[in-house]
mmCIF file with all atom_site columns, C-alpha atoms in Angstrom:
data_model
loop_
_atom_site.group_PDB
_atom_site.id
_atom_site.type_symbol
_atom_site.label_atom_id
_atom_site.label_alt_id
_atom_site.label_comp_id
_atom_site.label_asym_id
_atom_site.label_entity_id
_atom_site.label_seq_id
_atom_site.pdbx_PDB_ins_code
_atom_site.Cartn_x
_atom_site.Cartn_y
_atom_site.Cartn_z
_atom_site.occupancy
_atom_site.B_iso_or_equiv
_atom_site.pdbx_formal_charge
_atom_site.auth_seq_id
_atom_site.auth_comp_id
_atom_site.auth_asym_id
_atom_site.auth_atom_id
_atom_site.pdbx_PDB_model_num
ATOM 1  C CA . UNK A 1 1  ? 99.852  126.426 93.627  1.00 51.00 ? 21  UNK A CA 1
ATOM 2  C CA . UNK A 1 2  ? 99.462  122.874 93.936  1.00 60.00 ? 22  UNK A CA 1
ATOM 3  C CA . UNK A 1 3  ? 102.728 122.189 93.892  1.00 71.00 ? 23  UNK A CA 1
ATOM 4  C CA . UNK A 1 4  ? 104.096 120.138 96.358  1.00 84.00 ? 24  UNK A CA 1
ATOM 5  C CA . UNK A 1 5  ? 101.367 117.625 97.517  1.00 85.00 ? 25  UNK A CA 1
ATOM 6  C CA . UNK A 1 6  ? 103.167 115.534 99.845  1.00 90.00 ? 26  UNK A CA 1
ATOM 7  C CA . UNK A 1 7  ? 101.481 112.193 101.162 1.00 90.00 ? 27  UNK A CA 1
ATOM 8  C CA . UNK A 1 8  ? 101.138 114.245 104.429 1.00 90.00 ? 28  UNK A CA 1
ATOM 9  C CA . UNK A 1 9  ? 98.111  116.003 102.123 1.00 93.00 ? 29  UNK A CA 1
ATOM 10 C CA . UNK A 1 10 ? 96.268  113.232 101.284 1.00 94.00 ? 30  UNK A CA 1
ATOM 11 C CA . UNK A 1 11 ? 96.855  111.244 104.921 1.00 95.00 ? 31  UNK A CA 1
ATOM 12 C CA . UNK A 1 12 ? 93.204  110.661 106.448 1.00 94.00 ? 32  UNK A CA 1
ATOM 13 C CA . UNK A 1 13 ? 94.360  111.559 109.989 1.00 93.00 ? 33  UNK A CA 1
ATOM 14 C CA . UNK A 1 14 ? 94.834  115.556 108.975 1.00 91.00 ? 34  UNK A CA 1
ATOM 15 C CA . UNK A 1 15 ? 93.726  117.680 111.816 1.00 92.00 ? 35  UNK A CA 1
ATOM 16 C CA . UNK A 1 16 ? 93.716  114.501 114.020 1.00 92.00 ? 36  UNK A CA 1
ATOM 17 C CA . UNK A 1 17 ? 96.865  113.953 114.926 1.00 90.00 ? 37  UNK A CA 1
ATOM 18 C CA . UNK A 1 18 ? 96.319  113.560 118.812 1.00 94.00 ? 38  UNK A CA 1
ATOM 19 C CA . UNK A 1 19 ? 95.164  110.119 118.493 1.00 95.00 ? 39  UNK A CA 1
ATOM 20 C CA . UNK A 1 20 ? 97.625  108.600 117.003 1.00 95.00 ? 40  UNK A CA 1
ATOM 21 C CA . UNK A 1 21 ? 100.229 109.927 120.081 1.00 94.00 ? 41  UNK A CA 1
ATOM 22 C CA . UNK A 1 22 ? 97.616  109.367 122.920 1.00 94.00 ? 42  UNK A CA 1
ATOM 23 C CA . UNK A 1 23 ? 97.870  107.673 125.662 1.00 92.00 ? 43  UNK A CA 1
ATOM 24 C CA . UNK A 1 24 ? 94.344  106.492 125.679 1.00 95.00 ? 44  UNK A CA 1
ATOM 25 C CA . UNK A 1 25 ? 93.835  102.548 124.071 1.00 93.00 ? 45  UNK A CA 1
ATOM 26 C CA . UNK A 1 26 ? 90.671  104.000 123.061 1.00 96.00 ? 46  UNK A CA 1
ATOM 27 C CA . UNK A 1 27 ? 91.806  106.860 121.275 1.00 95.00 ? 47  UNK A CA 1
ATOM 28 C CA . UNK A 1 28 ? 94.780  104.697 119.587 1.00 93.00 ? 48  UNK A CA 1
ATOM 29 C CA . UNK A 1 29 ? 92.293  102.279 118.381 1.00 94.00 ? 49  UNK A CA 1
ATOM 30 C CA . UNK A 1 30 ? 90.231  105.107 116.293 1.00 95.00 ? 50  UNK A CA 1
ATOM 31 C CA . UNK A 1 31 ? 93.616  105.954 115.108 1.00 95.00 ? 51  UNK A CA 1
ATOM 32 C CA . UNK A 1 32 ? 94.597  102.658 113.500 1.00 95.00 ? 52  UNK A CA 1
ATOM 33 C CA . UNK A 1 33 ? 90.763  102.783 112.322 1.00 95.00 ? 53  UNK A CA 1
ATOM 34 C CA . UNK A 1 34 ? 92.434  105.728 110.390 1.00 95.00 ? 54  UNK A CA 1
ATOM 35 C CA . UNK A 1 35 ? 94.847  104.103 109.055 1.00 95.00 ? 55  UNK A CA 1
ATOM 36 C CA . UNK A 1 36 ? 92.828  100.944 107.709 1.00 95.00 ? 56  UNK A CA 1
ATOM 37 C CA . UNK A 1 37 ? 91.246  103.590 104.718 1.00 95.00 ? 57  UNK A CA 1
ATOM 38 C CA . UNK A 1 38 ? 94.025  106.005 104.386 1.00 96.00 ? 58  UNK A CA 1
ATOM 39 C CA . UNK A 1 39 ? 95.493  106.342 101.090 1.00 96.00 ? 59  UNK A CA 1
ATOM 40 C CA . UNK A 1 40 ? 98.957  106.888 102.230 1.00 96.00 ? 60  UNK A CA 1
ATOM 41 C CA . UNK A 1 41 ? 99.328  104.536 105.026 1.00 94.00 ? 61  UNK A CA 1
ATOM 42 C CA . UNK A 1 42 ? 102.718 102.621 103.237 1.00 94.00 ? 62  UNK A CA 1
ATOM 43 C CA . UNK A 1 43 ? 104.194 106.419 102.374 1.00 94.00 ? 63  UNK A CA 1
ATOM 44 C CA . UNK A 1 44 ? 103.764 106.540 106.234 1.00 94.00 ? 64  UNK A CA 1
ATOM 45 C CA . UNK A 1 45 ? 104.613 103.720 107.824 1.00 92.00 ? 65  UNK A CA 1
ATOM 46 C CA . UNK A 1 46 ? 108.021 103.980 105.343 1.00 91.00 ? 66  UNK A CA 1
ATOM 47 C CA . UNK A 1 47 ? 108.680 107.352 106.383 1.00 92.00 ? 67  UNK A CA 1
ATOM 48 C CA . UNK A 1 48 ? 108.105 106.023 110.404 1.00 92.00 ? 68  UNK A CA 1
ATOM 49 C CA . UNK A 1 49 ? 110.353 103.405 109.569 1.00 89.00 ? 69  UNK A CA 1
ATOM 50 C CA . UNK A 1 50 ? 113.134 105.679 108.855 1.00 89.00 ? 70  UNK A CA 1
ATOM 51 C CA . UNK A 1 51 ? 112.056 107.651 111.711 1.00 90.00 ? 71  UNK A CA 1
ATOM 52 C CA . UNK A 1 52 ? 112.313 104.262 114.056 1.00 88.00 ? 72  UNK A CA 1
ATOM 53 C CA . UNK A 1 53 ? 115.745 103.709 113.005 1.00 86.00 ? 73  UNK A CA 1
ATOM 54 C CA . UNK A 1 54 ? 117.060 107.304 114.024 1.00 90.00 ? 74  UNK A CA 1
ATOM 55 C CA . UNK A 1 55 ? 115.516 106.284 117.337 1.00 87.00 ? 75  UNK A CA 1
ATOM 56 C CA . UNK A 1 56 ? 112.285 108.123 117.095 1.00 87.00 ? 76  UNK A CA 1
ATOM 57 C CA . UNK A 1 57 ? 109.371 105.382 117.676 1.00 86.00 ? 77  UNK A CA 1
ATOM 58 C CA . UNK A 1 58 ? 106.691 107.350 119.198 1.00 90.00 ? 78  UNK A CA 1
ATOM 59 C CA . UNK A 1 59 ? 103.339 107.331 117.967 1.00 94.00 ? 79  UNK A CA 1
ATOM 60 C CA . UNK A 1 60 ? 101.073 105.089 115.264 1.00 95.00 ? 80  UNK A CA 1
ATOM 61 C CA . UNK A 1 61 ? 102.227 105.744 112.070 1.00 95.00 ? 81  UNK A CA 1
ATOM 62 C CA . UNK A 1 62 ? 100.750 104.028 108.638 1.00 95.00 ? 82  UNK A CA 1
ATOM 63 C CA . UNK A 1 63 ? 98.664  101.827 111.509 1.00 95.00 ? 83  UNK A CA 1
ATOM 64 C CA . UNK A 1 64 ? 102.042 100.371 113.133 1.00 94.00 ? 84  UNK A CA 1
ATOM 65 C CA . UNK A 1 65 ? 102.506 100.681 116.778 1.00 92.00 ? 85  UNK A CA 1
ATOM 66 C CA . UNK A 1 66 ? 105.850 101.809 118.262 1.00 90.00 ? 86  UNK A CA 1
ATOM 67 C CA . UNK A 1 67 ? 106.101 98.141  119.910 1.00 90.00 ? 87  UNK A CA 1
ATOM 68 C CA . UNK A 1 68 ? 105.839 97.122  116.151 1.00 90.00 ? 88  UNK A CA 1
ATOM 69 C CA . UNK A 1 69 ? 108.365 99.548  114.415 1.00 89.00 ? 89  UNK A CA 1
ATOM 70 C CA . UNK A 1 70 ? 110.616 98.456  117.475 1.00 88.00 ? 90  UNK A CA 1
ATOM 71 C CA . UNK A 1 71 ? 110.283 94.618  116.426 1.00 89.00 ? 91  UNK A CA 1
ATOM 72 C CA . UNK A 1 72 ? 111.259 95.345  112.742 1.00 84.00 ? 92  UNK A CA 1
ATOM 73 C CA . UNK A 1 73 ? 114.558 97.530  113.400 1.00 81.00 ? 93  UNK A CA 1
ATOM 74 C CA . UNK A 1 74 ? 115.710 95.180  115.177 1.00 81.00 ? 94  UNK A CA 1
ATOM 75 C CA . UNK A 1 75 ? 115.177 92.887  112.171 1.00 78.00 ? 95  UNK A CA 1
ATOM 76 C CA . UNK A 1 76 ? 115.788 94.796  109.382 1.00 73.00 ? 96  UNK A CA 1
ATOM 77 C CA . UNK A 1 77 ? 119.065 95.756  111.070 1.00 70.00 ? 97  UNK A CA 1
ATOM 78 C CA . UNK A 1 78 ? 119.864 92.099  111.020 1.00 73.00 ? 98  UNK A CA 1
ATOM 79 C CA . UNK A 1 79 ? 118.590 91.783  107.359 1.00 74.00 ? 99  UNK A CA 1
ATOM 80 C CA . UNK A 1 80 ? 121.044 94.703  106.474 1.00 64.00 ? 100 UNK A CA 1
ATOM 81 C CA . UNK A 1 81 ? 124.143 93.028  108.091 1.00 68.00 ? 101 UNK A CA 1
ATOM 82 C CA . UNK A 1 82 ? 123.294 90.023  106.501 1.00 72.00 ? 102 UNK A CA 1
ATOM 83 C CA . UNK A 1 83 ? 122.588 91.606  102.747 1.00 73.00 ? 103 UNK A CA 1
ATOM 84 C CA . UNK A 1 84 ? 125.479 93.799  102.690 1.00 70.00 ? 104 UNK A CA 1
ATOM 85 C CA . UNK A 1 85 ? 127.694 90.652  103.893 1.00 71.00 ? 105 UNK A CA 1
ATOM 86 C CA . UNK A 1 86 ? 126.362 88.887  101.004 1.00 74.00 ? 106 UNK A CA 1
ATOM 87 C CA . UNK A 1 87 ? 127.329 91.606  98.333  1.00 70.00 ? 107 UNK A CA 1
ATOM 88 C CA . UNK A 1 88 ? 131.546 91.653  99.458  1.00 65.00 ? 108 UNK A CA 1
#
């Protein structure tokens, strides 16, 4: 069946996984080349997103770095506060 196509399906970096969690510059670059033409890249990042804010930041995901995802918790915590202050 074709069931349940998930973005992971249609992700361009099937079967090349390693890049995106090497340690090798070189290696993360061809990654985030990846990323540039992938059809799911916001699916990805989004899901990395949620994944950042349970603590789990390694790798590129949707062509973010960890440094990246890092920067935005931190905001988007703020954000939060700040939104859910506003709706009391």
């Amino acid at each position: 069946g074709h069931g349940n196509v998930t973005w992971l399906d249609l992700a361009q970096c099937k079967g090349q996984t390693h890049l995106f969690f090497s340690k090798r510059p070189k290696e993360r670059r061809q990654a985030q080349r990846l990323c540039e033409t992938c059809p799911v890249t916001g699916a990805c990042a989004g899901e990395a997103f949620d994944l950042a804010q349970q603590g789990e930041l390694h790798g590129i995901w949707g062509g973010t770095t960890q440094a990246y995802r890092e920067s935005l918790v931190g905001k988007q915590r703020r954000s939060w506060w700040n939104n859910e202050q506003k709706n009391l």
